[in-house]
CSV table of N, CA and C in Angstrom, one decimal:
chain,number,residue,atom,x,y,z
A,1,UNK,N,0.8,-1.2,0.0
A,1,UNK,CA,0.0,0.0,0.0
A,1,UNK,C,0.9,1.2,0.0
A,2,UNK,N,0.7,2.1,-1.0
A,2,UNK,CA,1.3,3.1,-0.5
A,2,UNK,C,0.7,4.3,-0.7
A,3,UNK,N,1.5,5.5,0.9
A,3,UNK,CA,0.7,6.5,1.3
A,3,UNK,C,1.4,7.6,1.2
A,4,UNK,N,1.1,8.5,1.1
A,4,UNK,CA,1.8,9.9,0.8
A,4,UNK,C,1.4,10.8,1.9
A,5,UNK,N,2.6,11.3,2.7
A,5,UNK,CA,2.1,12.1,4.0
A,5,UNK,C,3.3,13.3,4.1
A,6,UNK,N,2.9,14.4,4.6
A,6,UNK,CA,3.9,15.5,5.0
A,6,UNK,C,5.3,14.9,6.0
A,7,UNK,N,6.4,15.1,5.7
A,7,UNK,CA,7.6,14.9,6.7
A,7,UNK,C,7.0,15.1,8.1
A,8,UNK,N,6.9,16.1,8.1
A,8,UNK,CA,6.6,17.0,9.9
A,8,UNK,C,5.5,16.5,10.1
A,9,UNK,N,4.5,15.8,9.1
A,9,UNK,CA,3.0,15.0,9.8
A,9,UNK,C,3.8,13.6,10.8
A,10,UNK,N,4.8,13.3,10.0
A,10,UNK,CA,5.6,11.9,10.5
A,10,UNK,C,6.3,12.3,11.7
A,11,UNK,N,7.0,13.3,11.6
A,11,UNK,CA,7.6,13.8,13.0
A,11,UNK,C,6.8,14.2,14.0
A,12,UNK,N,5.8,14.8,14.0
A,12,UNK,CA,4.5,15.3,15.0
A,12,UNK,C,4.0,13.9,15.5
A,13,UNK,N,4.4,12.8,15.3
A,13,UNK,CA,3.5,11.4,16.2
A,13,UNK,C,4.3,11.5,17.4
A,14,UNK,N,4.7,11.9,18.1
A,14,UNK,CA,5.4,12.1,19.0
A,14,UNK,C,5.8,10.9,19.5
A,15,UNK,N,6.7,10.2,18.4
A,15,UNK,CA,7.6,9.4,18.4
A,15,UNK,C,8.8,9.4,19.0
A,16,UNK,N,9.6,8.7,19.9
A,16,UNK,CA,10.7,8.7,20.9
A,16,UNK,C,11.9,7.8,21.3
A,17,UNK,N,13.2,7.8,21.3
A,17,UNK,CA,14.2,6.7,20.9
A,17,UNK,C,13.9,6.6,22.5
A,18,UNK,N,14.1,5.7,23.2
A,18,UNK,CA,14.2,5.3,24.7
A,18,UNK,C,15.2,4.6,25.1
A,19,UNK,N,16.1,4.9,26.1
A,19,UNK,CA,17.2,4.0,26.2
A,19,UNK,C,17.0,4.2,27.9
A,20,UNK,N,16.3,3.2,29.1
A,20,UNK,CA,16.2,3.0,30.2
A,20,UNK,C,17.9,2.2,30.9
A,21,UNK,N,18.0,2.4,31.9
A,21,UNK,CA,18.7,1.4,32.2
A,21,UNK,C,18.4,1.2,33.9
A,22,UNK,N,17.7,0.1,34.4
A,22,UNK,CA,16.9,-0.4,35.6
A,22,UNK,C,18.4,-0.2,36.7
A,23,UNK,N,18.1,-0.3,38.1
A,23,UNK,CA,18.7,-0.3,38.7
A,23,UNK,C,19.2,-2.0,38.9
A,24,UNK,N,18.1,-2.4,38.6
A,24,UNK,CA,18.0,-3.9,38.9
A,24,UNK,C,17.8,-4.6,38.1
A,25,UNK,N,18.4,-5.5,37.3
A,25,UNK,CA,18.4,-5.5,36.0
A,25,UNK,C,17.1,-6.7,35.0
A,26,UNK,N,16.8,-7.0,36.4
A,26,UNK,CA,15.1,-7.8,36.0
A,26,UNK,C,14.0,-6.8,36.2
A,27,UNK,N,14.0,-5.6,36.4
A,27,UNK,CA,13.3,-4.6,35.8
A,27,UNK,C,12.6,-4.6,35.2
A,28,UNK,N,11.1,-4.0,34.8
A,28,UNK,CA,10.4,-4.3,33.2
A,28,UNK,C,9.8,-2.9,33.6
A,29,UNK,N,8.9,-3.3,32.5
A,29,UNK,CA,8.1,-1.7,32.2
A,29,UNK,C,6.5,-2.9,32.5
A,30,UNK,N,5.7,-1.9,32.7
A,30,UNK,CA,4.1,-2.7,32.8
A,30,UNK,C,3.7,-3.1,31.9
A,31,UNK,N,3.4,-4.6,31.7
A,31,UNK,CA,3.0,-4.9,30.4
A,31,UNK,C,1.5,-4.1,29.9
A,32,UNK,N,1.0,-3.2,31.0
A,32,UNK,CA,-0.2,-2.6,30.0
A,32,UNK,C,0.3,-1.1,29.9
A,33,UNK,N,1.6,-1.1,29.8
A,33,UNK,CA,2.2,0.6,29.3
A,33,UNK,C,1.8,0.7,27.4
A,34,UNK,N,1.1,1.1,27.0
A,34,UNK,CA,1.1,1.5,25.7
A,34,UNK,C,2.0,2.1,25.0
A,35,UNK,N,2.4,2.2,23.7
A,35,UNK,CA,3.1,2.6,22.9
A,35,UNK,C,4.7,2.3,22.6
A,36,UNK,N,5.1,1.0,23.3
A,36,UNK,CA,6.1,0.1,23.6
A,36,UNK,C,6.4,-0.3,22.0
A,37,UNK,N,7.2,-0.2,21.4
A,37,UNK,CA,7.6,-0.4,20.4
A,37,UNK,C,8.9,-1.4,20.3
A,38,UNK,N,8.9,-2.5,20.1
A,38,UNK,CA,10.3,-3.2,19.5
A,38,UNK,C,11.2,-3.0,20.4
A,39,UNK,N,11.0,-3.7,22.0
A,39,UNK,CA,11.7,-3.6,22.9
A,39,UNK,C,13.2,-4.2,22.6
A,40,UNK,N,14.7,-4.2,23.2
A,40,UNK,CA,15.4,-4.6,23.4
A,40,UNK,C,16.0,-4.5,24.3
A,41,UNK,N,16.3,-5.5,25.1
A,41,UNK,CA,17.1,-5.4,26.2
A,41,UNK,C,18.7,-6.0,26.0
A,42,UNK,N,19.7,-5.6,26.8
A,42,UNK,CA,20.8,-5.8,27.0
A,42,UNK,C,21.3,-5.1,28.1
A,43,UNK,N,22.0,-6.0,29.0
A,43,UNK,CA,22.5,-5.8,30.3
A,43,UNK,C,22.0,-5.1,30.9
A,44,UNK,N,21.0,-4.8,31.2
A,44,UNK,CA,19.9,-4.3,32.3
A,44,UNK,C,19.7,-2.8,31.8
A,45,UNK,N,19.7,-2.7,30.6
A,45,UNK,CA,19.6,-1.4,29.7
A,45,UNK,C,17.9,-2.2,28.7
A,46,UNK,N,17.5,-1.5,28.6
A,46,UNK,CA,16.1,-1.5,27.9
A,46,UNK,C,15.5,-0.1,26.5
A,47,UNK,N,16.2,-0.8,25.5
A,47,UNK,CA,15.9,0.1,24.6
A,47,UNK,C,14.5,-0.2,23.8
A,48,UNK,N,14.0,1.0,22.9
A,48,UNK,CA,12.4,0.9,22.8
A,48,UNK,C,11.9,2.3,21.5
A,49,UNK,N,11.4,1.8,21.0
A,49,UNK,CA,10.6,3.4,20.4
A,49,UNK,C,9.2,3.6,21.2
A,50,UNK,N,9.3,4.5,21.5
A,50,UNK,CA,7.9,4.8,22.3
A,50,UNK,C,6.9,5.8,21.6
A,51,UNK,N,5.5,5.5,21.5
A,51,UNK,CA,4.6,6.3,20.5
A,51,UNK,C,3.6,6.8,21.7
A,52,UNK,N,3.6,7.3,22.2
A,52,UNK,CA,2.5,7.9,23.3
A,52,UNK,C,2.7,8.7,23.9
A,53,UNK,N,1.6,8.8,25.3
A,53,UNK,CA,2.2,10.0,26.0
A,53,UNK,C,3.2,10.2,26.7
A,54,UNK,N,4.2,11.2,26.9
A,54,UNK,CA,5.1,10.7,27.7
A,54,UNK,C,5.2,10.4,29.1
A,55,UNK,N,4.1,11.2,29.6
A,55,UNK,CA,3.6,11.2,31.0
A,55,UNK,C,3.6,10.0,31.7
A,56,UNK,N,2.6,9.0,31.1
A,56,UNK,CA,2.4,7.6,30.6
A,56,UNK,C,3.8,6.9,31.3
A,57,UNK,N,4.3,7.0,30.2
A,57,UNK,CA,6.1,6.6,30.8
A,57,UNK,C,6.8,6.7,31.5
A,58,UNK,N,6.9,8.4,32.0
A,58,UNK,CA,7.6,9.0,33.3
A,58,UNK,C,6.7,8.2,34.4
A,59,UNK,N,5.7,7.9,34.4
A,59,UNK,CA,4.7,7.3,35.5
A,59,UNK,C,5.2,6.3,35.9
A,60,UNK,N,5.4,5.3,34.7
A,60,UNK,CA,5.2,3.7,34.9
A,60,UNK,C,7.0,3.1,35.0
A,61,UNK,N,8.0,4.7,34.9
A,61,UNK,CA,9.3,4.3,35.1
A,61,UNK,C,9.6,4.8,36.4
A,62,UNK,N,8.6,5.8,37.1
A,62,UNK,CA,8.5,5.9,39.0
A,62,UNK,C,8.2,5.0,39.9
A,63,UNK,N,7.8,3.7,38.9
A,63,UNK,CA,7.6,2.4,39.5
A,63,UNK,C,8.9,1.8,40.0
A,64,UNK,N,10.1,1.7,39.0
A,64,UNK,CA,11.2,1.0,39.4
A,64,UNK,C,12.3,2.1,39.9
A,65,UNK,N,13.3,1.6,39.9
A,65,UNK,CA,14.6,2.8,40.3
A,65,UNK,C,14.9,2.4,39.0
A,66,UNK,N,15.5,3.6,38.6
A,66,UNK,CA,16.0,4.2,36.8
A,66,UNK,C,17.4,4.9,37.7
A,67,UNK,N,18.2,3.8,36.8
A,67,UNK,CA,19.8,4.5,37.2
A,67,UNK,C,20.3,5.5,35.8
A,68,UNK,N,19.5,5.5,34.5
A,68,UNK,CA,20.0,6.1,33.7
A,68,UNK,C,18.8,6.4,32.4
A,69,UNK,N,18.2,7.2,32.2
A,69,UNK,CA,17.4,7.4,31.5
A,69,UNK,C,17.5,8.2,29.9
A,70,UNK,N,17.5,7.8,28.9
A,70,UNK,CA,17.9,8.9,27.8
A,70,UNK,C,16.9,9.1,27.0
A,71,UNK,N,16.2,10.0,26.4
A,71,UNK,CA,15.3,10.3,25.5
A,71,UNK,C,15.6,10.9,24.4
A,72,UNK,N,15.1,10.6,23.1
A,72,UNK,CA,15.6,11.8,21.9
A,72,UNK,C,15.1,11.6,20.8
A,73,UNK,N,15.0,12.5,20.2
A,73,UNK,CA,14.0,12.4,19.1
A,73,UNK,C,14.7,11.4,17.9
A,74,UNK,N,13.8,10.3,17.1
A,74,UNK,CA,14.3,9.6,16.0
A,74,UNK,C,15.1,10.1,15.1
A,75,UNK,N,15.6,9.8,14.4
A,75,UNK,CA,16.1,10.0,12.9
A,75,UNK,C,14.8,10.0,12.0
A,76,UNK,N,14.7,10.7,11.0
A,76,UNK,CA,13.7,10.5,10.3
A,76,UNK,C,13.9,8.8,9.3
A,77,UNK,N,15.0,8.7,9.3
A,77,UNK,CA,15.0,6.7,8.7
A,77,UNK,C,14.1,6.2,10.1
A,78,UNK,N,14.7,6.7,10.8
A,78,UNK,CA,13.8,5.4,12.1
A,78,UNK,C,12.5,5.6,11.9
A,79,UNK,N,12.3,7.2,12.3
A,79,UNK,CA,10.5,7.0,11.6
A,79,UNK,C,9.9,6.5,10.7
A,80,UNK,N,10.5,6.7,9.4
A,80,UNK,CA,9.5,5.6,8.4
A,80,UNK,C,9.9,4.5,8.4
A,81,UNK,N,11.0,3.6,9.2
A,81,UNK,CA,10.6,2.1,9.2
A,81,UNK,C,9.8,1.7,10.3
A,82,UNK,N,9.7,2.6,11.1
A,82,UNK,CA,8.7,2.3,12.2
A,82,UNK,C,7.1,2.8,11.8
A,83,UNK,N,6.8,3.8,11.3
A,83,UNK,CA,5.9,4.1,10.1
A,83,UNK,C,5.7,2.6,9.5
A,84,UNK,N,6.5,2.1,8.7
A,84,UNK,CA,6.0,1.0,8.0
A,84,UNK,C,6.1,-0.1,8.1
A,85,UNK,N,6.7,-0.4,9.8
A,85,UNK,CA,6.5,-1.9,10.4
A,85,UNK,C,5.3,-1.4,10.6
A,86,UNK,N,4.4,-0.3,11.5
A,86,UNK,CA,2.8,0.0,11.8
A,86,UNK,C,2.4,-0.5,10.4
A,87,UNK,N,2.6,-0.1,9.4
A,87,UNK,CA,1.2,-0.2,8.2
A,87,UNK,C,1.6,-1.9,8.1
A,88,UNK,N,2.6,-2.3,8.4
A,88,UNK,CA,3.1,-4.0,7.5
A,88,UNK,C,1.8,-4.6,8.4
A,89,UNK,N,2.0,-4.7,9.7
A,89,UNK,CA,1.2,-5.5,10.8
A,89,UNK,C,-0.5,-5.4,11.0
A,90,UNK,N,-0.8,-4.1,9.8
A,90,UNK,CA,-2.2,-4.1,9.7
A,90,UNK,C,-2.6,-4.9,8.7
């Protein structure tokens, strides 16, 4: 299928690179946190694209102790493969 959309409409999903790292390294996030994207873990670091609110997040990471937290906006390649892993899975 293909869609034709404004750059900045793709950047406005308030899309997010997330790089956690738990104090404890069996740490998780809630399995009912929304917008969890293509988790990866390695050594007690937890990486993720996250599509939601961020509030959401900051909430459900005051659950655990967070020794290191980083946030930042995508690359626009990361958005559209993440754009079009969403359209593949529909």
């Amino acid at each position: 299928m293909l869609r034709t959309e404004e750059i900045e409409s793709l950047r406005g999903r308030q899309l997010m690179k997330v790089q956690v790292t738990f104090a404890d390294p069996a740490s998780r996030l809630p399995d009912d946190l929304r917008g969890v994207v293509a988790p990866e873990r390695e050594n007690g670091t937890l990486k993720f694209m996250f599509s939601g609110d961020v509030d959401s997040l900051v909430k459900a990471l005051a659950q655990t102790q967070v020794k290191a937290l980083h946030l930042e906006e995508p690359t626009l390649e990361e958005i559209f493969m993440h754009y079009y892993e969403k359209e593949g899975a529909r």
